[in-house]
PDB file of C-alpha atoms in Angstrom:
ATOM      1  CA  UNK A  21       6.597  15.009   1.245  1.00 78.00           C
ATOM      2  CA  UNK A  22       4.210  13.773  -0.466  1.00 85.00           C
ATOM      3  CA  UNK A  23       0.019  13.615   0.049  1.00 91.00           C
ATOM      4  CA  UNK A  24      -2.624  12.003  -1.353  1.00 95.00           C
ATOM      5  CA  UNK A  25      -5.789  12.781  -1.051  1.00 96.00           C
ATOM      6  CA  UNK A  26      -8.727  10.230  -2.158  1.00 97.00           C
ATOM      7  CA  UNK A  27     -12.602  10.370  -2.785  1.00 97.00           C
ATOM      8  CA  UNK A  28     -15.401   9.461  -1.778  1.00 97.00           C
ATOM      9  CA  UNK A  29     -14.578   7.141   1.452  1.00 96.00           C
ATOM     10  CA  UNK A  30     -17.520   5.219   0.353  1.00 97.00           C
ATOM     11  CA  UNK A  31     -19.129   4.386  -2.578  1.00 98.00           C
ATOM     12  CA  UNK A  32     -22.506   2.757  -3.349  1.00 98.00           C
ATOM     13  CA  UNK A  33     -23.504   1.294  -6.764  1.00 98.00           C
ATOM     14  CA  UNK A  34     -26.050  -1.035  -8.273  1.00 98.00           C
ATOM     15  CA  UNK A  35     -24.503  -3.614 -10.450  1.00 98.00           C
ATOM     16  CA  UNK A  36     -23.968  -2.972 -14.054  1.00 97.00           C
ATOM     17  CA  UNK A  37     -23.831   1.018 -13.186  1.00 97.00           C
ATOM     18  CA  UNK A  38     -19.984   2.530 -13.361  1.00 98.00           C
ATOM     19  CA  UNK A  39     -17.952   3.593 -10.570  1.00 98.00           C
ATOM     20  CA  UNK A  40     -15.517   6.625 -10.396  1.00 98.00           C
ATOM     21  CA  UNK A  41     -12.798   7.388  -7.747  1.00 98.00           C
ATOM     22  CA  UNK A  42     -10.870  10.487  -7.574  1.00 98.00           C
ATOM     23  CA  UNK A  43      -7.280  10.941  -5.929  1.00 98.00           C
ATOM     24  CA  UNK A  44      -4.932  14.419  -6.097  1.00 98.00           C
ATOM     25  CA  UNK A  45      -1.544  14.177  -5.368  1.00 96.00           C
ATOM     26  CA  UNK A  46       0.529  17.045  -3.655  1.00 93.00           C
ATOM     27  CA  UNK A  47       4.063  16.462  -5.295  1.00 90.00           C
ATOM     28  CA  UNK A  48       4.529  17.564  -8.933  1.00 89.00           C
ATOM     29  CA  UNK A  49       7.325  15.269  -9.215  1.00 87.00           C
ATOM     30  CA  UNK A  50       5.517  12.248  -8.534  1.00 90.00           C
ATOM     31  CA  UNK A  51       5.523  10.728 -11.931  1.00 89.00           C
ATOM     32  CA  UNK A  52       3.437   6.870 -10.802  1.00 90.00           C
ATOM     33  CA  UNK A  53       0.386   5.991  -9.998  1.00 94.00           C
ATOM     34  CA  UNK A  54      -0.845   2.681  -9.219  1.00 94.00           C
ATOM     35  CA  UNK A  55      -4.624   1.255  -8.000  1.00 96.00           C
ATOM     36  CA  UNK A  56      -5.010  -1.504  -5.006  1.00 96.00           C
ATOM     37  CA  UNK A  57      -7.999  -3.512  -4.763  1.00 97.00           C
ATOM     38  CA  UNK A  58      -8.020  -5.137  -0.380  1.00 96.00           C
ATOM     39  CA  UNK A  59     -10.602  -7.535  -0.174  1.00 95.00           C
ATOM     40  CA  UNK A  60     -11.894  -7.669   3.427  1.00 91.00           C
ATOM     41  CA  UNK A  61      -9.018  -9.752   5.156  1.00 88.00           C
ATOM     42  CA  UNK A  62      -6.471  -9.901   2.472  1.00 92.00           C
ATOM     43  CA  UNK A  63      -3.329  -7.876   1.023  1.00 95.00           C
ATOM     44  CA  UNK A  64      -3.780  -5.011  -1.263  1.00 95.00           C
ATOM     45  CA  UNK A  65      -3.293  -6.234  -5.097  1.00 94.00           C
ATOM     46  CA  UNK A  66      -2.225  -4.411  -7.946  1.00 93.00           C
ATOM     47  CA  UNK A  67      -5.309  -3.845 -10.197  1.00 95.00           C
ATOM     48  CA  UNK A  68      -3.898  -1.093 -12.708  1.00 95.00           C
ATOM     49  CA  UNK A  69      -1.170   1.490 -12.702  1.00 93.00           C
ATOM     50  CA  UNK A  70      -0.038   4.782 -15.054  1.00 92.00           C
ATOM     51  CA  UNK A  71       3.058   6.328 -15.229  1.00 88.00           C
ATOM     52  CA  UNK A  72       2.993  10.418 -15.791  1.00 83.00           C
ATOM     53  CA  UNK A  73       4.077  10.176 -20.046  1.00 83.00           C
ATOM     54  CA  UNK A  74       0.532   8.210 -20.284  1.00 81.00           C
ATOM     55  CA  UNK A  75      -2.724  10.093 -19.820  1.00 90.00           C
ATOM     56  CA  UNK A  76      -5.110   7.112 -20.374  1.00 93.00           C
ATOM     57  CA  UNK A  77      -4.787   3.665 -19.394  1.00 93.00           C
ATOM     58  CA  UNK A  78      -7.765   0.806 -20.117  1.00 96.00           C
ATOM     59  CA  UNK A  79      -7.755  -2.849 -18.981  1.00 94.00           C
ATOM     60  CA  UNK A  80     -10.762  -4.329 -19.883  1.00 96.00           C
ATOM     61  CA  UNK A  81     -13.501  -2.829 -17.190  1.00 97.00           C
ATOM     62  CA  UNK A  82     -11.330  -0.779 -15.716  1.00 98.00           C
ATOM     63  CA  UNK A  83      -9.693   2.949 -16.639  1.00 97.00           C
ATOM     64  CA  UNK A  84      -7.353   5.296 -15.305  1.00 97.00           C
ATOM     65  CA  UNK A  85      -6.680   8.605 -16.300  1.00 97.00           C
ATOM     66  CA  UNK A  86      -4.062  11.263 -15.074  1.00 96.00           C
ATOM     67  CA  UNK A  87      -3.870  14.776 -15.151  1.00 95.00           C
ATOM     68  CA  UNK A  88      -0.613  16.203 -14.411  1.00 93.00           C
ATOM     69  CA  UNK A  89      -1.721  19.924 -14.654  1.00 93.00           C
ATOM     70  CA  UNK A  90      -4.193  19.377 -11.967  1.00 94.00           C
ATOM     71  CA  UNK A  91      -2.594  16.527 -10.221  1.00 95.00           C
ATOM     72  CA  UNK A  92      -5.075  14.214  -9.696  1.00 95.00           C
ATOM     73  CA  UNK A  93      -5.990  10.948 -11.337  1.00 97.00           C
ATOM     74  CA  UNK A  94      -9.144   8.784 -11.450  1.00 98.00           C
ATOM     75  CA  UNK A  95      -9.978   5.013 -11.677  1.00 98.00           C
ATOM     76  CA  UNK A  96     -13.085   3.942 -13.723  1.00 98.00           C
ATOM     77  CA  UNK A  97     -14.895   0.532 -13.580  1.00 98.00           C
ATOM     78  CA  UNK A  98     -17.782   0.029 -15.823  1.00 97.00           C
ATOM     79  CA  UNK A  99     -20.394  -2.678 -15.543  1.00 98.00           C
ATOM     80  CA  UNK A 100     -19.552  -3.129 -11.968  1.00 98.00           C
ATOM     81  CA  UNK A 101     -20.167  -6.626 -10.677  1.00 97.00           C
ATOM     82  CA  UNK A 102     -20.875  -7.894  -6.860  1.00 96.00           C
ATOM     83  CA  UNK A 103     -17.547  -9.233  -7.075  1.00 96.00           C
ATOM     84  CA  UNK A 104     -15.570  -5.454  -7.270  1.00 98.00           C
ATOM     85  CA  UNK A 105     -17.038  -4.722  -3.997  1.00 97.00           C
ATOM     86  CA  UNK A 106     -13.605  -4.387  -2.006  1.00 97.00           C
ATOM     87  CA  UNK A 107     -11.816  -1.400  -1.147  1.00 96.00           C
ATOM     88  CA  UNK A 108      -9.661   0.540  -3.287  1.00 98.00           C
ATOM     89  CA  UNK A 109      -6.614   2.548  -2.674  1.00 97.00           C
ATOM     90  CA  UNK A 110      -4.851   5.043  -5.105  1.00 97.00           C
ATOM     91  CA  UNK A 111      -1.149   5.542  -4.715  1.00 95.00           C
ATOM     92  CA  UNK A 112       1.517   8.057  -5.469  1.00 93.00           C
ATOM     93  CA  UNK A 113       5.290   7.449  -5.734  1.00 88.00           C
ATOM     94  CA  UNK A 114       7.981   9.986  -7.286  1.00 71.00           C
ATOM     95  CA  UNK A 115      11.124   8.686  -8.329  1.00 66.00           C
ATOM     96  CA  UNK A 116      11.667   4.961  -8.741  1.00 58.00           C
ATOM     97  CA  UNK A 117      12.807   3.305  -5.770  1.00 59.00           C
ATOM     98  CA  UNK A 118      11.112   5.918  -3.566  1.00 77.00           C
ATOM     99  CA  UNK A 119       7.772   4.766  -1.686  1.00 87.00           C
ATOM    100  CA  UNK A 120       4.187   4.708  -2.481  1.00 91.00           C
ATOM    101  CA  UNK A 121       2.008   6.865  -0.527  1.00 92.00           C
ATOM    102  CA  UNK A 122      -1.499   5.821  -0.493  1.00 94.00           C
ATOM    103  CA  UNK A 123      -4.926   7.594  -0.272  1.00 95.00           C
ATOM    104  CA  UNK A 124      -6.744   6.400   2.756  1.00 94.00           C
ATOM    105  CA  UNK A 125      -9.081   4.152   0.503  1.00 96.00           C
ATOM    106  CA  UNK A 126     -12.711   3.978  -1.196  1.00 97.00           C
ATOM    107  CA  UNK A 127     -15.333   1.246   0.238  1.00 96.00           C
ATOM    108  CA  UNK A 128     -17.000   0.366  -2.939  1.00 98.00           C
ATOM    109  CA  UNK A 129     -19.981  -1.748  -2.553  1.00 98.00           C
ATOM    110  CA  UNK A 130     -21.888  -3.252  -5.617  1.00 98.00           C
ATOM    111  CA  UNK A 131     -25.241  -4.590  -5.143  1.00 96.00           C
ATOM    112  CA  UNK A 132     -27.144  -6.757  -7.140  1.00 91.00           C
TER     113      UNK A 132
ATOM    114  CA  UNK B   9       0.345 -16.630  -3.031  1.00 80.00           C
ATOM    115  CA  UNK B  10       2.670 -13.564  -3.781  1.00 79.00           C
ATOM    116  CA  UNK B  11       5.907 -14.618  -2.879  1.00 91.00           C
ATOM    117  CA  UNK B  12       6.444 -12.019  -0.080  1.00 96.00           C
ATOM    118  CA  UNK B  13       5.979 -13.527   3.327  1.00 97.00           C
ATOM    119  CA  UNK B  14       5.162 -12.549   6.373  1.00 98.00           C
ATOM    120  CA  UNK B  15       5.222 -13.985   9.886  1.00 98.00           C
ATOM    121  CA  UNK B  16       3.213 -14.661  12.011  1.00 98.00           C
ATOM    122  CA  UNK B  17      -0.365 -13.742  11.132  1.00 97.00           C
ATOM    123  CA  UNK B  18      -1.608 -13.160  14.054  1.00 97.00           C
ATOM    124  CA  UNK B  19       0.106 -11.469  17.296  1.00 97.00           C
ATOM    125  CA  UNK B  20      -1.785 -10.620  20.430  1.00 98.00           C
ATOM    126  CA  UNK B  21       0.330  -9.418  23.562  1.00 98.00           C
ATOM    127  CA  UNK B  22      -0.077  -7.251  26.440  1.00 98.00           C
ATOM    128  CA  UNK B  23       0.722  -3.212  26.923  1.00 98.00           C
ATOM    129  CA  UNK B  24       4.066  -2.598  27.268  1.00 98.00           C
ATOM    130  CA  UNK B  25       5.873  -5.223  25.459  1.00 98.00           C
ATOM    131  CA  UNK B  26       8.102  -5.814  22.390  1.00 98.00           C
ATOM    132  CA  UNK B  27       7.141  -7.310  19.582  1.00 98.00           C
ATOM    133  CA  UNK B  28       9.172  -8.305  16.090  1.00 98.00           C
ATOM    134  CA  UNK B  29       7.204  -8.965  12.948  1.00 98.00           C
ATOM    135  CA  UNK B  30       9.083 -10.666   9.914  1.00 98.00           C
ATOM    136  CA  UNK B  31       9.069 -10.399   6.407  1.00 98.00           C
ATOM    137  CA  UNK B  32      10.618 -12.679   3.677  1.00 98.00           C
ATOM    138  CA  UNK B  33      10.647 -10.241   0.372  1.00 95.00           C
ATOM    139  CA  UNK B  34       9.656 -12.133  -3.304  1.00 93.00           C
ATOM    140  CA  UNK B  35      12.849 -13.523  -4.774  1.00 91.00           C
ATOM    141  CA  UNK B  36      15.013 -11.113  -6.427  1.00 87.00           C
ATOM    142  CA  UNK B  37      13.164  -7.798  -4.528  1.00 90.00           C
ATOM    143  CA  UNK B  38      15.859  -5.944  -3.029  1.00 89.00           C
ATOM    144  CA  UNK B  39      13.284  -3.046  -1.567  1.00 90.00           C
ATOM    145  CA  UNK B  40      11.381  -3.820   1.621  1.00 93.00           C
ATOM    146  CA  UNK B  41       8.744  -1.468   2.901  1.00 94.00           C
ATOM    147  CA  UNK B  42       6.423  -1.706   5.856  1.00 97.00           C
ATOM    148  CA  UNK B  43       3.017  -0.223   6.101  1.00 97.00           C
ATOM    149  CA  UNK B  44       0.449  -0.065   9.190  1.00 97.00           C
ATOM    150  CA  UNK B  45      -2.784  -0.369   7.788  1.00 96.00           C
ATOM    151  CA  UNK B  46      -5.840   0.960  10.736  1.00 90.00           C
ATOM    152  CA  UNK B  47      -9.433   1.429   9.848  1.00 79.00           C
ATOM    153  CA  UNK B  48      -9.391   4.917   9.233  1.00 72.00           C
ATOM    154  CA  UNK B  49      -6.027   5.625   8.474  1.00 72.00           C
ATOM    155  CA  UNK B  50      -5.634   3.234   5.118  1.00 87.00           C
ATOM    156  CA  UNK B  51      -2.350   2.353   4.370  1.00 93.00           C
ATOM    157  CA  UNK B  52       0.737   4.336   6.615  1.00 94.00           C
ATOM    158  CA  UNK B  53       4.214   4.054   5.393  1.00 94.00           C
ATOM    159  CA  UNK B  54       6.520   3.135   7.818  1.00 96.00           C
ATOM    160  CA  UNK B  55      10.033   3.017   6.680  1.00 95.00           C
ATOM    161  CA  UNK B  56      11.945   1.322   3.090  1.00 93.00           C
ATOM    162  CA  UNK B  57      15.269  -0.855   2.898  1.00 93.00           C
ATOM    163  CA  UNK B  58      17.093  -1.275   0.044  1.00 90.00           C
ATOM    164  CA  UNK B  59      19.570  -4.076  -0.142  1.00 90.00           C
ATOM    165  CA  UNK B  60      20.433  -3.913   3.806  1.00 93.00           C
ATOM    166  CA  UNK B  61      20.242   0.053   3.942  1.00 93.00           C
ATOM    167  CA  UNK B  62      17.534   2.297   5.059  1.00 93.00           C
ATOM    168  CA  UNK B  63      16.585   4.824   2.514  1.00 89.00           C
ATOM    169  CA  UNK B  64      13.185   6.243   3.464  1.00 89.00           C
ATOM    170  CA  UNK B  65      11.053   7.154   6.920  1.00 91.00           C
ATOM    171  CA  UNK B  66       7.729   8.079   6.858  1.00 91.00           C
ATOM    172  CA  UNK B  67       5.011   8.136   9.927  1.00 85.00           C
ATOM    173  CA  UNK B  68       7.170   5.839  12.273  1.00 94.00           C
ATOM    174  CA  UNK B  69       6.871   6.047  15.882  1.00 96.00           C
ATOM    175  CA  UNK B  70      10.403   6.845  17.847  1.00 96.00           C
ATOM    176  CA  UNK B  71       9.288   3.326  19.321  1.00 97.00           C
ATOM    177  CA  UNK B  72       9.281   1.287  16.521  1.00 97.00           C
ATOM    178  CA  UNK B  73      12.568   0.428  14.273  1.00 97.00           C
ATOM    179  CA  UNK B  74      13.278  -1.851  11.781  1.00 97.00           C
ATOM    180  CA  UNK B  75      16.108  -3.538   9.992  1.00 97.00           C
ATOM    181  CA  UNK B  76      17.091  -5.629   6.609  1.00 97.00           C
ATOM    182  CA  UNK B  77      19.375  -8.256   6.751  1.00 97.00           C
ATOM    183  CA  UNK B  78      21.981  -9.799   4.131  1.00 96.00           C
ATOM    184  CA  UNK B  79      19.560 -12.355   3.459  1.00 95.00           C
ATOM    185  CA  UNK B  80      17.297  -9.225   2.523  1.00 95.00           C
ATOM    186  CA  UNK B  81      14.678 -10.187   4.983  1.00 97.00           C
ATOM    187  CA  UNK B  82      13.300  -7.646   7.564  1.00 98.00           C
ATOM    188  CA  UNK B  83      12.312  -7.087  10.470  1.00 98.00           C
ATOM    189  CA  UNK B  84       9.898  -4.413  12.481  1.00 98.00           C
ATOM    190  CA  UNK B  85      10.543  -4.334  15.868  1.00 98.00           C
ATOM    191  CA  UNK B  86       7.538  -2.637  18.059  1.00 98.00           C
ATOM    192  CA  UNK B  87       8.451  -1.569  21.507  1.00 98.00           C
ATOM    193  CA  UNK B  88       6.344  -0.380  24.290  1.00 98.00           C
ATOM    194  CA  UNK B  89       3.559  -1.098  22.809  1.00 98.00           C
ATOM    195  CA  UNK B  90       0.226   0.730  23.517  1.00 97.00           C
ATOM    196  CA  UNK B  91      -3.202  -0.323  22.586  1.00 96.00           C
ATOM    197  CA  UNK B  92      -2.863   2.624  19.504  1.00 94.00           C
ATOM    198  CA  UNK B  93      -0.678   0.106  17.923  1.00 96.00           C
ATOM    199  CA  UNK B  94      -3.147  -2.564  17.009  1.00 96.00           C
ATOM    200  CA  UNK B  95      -3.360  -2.597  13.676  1.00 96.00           C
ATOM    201  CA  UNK B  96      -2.529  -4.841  10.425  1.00 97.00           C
ATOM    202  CA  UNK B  97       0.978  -4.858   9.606  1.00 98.00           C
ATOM    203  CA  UNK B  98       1.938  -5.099   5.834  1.00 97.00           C
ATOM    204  CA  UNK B  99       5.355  -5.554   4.168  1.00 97.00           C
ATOM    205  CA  UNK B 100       5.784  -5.418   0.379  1.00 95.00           C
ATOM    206  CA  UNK B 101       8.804  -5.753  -1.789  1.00 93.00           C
ATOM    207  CA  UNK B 102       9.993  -4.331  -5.099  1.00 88.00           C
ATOM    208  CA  UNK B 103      12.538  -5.594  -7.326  1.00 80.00           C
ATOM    209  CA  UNK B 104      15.077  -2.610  -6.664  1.00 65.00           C
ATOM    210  CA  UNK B 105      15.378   1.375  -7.196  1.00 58.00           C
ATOM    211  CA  UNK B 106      16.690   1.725 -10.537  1.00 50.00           C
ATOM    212  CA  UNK B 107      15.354   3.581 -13.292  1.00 46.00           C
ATOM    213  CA  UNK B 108      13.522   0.416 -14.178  1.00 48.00           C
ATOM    214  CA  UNK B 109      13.252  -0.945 -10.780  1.00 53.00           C
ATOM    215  CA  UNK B 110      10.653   0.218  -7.648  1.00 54.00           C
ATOM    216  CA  UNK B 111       7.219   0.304  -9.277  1.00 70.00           C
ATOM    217  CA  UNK B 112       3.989  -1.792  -8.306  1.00 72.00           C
ATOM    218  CA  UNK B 113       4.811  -3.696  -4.481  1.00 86.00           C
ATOM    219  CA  UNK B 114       3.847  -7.294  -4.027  1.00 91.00           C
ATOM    220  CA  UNK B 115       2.801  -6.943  -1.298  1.00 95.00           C
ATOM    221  CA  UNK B 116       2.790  -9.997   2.015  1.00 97.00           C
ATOM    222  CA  UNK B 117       0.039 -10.871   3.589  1.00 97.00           C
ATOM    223  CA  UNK B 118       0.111  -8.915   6.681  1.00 97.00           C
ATOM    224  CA  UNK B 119       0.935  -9.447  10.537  1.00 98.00           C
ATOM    225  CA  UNK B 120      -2.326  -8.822  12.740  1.00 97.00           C
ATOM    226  CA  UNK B 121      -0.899  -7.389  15.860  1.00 97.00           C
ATOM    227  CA  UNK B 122      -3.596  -6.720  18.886  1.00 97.00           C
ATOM    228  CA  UNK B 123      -2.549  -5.011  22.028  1.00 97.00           C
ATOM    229  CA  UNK B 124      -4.762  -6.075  24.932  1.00 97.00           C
TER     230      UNK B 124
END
């Protein structure tokens, strides 16, 4: 099945600087990839996803980009605010209907 | 609030006993999947039901089982419980498993469970 792996566990910015997670994936048929932001004590929320025919995707601070070759896939968030601080899961899922397999999550702390 | 909902919030009971945690999936989601979220393990999938019929297992426990009813709401049912199994509980629905369907969960807001 499939595995994904996610890094760093933690993650330590100052505000303004950009932040850069890293997931691979095991399963060369997975073909989605969604990001979860968990604030502390509430449910995972969709922040940004790609789909495998994409190989860039930008919404306003925040990036993902895929490589299928190498399997893995990255999230992005420039001028990090104290407000991003959260953790952050990446997510794999092959065909639709199928489940999402998470990474085991990035503490990203942004201090001001 | 996300439309999927989960009940109760908050669960603490004793070693040894049986539990049932309940989620209501957002209107028109005909995918239910539970997760067990511990501090290092992120988030675990448990098992998926699609419109009243299993269709996926992943890390459950031989002591845990779940169900989806016609109604479309499901239930996890934890037996035996041992202090291991205190975690966060999360559902999350998804509008189906078509070609356009099963991408990006809502997901509920999660079922505390504490074994004592």
């Amino acid at each position: 099945g499939e595995n994904v792996e996610q890094h760093p566990s933690t993650l330590s910015v100052q505000e303004g600087d950009s932040a850069v997670i890293k997931c691979t994936y095991s399963d060369s048929a997975s073909n989605y990839f969604p990001w979860y932001k968990q604030e502390l004590g509430k449910r995972p929320q969709l922040i940004i996803d790609i789909r495998s025919n994409v190989g860039e995707k930008k919404d306003q601070r925040i990036a993902v980009t895929l490589n299928k070759t190498a399997k893995h896939f990255s999230l992005h968030i420039t001028e990090t605010q104290p407000e991003d601080s959260a953790v952050y899961f990446c997510a794999a899922k092959g065909q639709a209907g199928t489940a999402l397999i998470f990474g085991k999550g990035t503490t990203l702390s942004v201090s001001s | 609030d996300s439309g999927v909902t989960q009940t109760p919030k908050h669960l603490i009971t004793a070693t040894g006993q049986r539990v049932t945690l309940r989620c209501s999936p957002r209107s028109g989601d005909l995918s239910v999947y539970w997760y067990q979220q511990s501090l290092d393990q992120g988030l675990q999938f448990l098992i998926q039901y699609y419109n009243g019929e299993e269709r996926a297992k992943g890390n459950i426990l031989e002591r845990f089982s779940a169900q989806q009813f016609p109604d479309l709401h499901s239930e996890l049912n934890l037996s035996s419980l041992e202090l291991g199994d205190s975690a966060l509980y999360f559902c999350a629905s998804s509008p189906g498993q078509g070609i356009s369907g099963g991408y990006g969960y809502t997901f509920g807001s999660g079922t505390r469970l504490t074994v004592v």
